[in-house]
C-alpha positions as semicolon CSV with decimal commas, in nm:
position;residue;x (nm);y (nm);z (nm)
1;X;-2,322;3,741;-2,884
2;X;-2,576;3,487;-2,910
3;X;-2,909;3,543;-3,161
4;X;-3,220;3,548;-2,981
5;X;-3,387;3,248;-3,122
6;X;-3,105;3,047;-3,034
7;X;-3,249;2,772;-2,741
8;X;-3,325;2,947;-2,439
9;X;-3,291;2,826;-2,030
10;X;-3,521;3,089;-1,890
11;X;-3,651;3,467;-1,961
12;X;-3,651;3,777;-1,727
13;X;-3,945;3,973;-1,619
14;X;-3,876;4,256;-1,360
15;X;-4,189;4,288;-1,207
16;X;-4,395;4,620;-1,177
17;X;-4,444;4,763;-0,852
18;X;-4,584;5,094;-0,665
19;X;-4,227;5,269;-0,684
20;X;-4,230;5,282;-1,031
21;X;-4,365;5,483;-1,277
22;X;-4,634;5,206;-1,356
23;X;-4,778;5,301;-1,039
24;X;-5,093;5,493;-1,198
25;X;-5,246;5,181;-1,423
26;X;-5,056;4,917;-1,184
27;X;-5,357;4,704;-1,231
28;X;-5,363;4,752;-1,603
29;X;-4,972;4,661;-1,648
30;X;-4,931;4,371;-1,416
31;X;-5,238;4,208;-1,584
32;X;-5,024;4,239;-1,958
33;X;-4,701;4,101;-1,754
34;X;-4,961;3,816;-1,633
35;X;-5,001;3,756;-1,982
36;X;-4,669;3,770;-2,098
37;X;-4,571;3,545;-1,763
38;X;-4,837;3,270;-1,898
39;X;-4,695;3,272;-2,260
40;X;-4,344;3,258;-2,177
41;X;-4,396;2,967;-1,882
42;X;-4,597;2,753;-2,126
43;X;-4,238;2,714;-2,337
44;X;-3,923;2,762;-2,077
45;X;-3,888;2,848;-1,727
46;X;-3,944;3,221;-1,652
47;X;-3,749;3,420;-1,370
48;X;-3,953;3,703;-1,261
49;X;-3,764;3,975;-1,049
50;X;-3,998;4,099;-0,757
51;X;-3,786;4,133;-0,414
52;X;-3,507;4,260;-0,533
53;X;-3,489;4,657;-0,509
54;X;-3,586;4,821;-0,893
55;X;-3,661;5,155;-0,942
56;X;-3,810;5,029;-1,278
57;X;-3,895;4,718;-1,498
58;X;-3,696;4,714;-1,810
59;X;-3,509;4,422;-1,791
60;X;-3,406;4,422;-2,199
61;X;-3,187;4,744;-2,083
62;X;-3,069;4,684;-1,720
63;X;-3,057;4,250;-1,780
64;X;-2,722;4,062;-1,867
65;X;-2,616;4,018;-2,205
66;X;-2,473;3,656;-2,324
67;X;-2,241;3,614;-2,457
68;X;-2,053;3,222;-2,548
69;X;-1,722;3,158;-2,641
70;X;-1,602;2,764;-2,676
71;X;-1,930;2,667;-2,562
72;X;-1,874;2,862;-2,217
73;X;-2,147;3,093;-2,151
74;X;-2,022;3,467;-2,045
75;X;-2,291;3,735;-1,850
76;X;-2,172;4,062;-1,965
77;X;-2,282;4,344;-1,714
78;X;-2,306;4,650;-1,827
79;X;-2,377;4,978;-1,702
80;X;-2,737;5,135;-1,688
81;X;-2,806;5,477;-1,665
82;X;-3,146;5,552;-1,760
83;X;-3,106;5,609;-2,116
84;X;-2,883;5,869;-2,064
85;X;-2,979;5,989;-1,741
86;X;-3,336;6,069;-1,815
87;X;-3,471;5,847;-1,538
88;X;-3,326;5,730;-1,213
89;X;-3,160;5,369;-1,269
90;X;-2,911;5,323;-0,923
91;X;-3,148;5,003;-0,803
92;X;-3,187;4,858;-1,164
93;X;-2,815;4,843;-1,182
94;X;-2,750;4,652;-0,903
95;X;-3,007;4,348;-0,996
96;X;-2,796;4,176;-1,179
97;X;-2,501;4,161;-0,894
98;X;-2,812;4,013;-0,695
99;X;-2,934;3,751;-0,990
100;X;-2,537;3,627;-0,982
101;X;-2,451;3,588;-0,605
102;X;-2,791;3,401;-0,531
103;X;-2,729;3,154;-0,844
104;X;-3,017;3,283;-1,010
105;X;-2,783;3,310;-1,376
106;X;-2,596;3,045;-1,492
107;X;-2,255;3,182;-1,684
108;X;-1,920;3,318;-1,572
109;X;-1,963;3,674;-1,475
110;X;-1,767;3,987;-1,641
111;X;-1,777;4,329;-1,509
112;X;-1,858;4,603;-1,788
113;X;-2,007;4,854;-1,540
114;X;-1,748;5,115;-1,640
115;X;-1,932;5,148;-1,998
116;X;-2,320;5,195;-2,115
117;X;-2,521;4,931;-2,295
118;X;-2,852;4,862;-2,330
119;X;-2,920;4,499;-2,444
120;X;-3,254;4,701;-2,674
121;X;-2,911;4,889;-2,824
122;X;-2,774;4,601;-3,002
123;X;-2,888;4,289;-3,228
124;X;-2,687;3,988;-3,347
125;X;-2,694;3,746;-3,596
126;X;-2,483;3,500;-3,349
127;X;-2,217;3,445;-3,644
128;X;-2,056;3,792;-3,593
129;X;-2,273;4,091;-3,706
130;X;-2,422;4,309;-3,466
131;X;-2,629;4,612;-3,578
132;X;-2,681;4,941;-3,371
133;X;-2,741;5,255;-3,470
134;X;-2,522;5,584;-3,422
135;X;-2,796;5,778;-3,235
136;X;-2,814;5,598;-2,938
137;X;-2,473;5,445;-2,878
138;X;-2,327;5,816;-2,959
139;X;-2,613;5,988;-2,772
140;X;-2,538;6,245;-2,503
141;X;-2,439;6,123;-2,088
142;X;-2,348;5,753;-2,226
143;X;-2,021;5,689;-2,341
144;X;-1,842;6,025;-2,371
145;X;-1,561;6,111;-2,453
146;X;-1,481;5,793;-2,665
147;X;-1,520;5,832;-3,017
148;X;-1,740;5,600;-3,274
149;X;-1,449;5,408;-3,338
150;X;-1,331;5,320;-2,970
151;X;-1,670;5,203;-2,899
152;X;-1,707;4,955;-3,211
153;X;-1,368;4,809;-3,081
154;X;-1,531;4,756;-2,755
155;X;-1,798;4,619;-2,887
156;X;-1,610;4,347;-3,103
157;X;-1,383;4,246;-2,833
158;X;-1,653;4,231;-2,591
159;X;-1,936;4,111;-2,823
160;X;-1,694;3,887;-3,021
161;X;-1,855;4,053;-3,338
162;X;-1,679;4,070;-3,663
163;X;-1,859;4,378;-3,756
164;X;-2,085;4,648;-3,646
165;X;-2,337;4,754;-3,856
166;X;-2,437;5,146;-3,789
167;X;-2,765;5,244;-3,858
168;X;-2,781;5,627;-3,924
169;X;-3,150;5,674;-3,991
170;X;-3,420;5,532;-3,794
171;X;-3,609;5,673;-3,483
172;X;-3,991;5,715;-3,348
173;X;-4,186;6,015;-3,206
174;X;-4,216;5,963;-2,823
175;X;-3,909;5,693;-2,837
176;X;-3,677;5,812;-2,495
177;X;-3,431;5,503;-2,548
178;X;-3,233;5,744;-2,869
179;X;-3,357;5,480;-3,108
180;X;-3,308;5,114;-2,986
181;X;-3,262;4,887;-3,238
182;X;-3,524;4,679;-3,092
183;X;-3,795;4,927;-3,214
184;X;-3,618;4,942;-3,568
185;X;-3,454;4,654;-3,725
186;X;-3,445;4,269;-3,605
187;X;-3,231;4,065;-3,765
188;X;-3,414;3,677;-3,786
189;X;-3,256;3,336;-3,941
190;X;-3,119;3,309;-4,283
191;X;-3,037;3,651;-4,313
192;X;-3,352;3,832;-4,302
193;X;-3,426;4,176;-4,147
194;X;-3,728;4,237;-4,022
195;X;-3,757;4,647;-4,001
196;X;-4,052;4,925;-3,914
197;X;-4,188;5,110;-4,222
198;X;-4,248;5,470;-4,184
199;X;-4,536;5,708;-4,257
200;X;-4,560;6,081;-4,309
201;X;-4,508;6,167;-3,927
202;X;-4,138;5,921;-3,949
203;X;-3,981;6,023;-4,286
204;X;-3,652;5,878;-4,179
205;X;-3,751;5,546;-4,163
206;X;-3,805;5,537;-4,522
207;X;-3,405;5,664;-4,503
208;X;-3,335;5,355;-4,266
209;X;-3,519;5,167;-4,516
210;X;-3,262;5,241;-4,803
211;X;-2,975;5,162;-4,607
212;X;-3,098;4,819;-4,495
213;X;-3,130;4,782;-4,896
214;X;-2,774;4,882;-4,961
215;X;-2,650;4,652;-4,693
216;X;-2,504;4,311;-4,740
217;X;-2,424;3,971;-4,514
218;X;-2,079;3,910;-4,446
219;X;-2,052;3,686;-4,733
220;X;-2,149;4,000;-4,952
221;X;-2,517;3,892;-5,032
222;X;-2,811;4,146;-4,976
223;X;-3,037;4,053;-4,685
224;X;-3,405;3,926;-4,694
225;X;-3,614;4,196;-4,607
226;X;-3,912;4,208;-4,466
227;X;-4,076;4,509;-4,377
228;X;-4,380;4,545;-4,052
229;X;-4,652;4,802;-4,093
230;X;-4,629;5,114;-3,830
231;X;-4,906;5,107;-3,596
232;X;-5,155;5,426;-3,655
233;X;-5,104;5,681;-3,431
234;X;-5,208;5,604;-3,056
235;X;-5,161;5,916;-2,798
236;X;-5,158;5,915;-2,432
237;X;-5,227;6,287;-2,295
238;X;-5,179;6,441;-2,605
239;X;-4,841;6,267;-2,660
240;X;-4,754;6,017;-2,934
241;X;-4,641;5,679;-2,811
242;X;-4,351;5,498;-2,975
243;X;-4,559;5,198;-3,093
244;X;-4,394;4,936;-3,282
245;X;-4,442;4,558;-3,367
246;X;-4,051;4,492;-3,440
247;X;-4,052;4,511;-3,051
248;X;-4,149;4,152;-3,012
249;X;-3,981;3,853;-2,835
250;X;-3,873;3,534;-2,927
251;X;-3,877;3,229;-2,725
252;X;-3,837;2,880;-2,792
253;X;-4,111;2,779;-3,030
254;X;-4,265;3,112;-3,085
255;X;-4,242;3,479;-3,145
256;X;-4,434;3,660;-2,900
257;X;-4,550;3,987;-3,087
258;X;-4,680;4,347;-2,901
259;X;-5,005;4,436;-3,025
260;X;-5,215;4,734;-2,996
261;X;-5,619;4,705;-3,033
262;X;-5,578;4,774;-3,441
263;X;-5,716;4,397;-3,585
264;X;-5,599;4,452;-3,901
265;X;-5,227;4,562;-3,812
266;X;-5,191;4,367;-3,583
267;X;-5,245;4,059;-3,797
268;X;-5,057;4,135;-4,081
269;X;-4,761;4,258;-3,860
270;X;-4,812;3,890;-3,723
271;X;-4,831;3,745;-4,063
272;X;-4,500;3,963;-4,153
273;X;-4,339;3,808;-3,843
274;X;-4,445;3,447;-3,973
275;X;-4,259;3,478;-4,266
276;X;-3,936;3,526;-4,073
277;X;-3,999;3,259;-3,830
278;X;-4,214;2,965;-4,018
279;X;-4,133;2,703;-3,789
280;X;-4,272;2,858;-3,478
281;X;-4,587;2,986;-3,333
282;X;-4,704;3,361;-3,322
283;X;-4,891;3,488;-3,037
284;X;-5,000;3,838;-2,994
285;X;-5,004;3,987;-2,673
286;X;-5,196;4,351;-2,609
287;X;-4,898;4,609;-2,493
288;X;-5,148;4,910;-2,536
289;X;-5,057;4,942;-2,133
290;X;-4,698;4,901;-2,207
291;X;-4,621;5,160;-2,467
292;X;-4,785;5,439;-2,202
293;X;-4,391;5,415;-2,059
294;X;-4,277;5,388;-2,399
295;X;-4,188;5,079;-2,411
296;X;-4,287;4,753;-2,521
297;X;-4,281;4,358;-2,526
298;X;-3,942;4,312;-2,607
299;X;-3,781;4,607;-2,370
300;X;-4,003;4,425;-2,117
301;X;-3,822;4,086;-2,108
302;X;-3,481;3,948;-2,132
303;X;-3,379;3,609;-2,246
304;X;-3,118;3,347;-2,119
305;X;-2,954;3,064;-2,252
């Protein structure tokens, strides 16, 4: 599995429409995916997903994942189910069948609709580490009845990973996704980890934060690490929202990083971000919108190479 700031051909947006649950502020969210449509088309080509049937816009979780092997690209589909059957997903699963047949994709296509991934589930290093973490791949209505074990050997064969790094700490009030990586830990160049401190409300991520300092690189060396302040607490009808900046997207030249009306956060989760990625450009982009479906940036788009 290919790292994320390897050099991109395109990135997915699935666009927001009436029949989704952006419907109430769909003037508010399709002027952030404006934005993010903008950003991303000033640095590769961007392949937004409008006519094709969706019954919502999370293309991190329902897009292909790539995968290369001998320098032939593979487009792994898996299934999607809606997090676990929380929310309807039948239309999202079938974009990417439509992407392939009208030669939207470029990559030989393999059929993994028979198990359930979410490309916010998993993170590579794109020389053979992949992290995840146990409560989401071994969350209820996904995978059952195959053990912890079966699934990592899935995942190697499939992901072509040497090893699978399980997270067992590390989740966010409001998240629905059973704690996506992609809200946790990222794991950047030179073996750094970029990961989401905690505050009174999320003890456990100050338990996810000792683990990533007990963990080492394949070649038995303890990883950079870099840690991203947690937003302060933004509701939405008396509910907590899962914001986080680890949620951001890379693209080629920049890192394209969710922010959320709090200056002073928001830069120094930037200036975090810049550490990891010196070479390349950081824009912020307001996801204050985005997070009301708890989501954000990231879960929003999905890269190709």
């Amino acid at each position: 599995m290919l790292a994320e700031w390897e050099h991109q051909s395109m990135v997915q947006l699935t666009w927001p429409h009436e029949g989704t649950d952006w419907a109430p502020i769909l003037d508010e969210i399709t002027a952030i995916y404006e934005n993010m449509a903008s950003e991303i088309r000033k640095r590769e080509p961007l392949l937004i997903v409008d006519s094709i049937p969706h019954n919502d816009t999370w293309a991190r979780d329902h897009g292909f994942i790539t995968v290369e092997e001998d320098s032939v690209l593979f487009l792994l589909d898996f299934k999607f189910n809606g997090w676990g059957e929380k929310f309807e997903a039948a239309l999202d699963n079938e974009i990417n069948k439509h992407l392939y047949e009208q030669g939207l994709v470029k990559g030989t296509y393999e059929d993994h609709l028979d198990f359930v991934l979410e490309g916010g589930s998993i993170e590579s290093d794109g020389k053979g580490t992949v992290f995840t973490t146990e409560c989401c791949l071994m969350a209820p209505h996904r995978n059952q009845p195959l053990t912890k074990e079966e699934i990592e050997e899935r995942l190697k064969e499939w992901l072509g990973a040497e090893r699978i790094v399980w997270l067992q700490h590390g989740s966010l009030i409001g998240d629905d996704t059973d704690g996506h990586i992609d809200t946790l830990v990222r794991i950047c160049p030179n073996d750094t980890l970029l990961y989401t401190g905690g505050d009174k409300d999320h003890p456990d991520l100050a338990e996810m934060e000792k683990e990533l300092q007990d963990l080492q690189t394949l070649d038995g060396k303890p990883y950079r690490l870099l840690k991203l302040p947690l937003p302060r607490p933004i509701y939405d009808d008396g509910d907590r929202l899962p914001a986080t900046y680890a949620n951001y997207l890379i693209v080629n030249g920049a890192v394209l990083v969710p922010t959320y009306k709090q200056p002073d956060l928001d830069q120094e989760a930037m200036d975090v971000i810049q550490q990891a990625f010196p070479d390349r450009e950081i824009v912020g982009i307001d996801c204050c919108a985005v997070i009301k479906q708890h989501g954000s940036l990231h879960c929003c788009t999905m890269q190709y190479y």
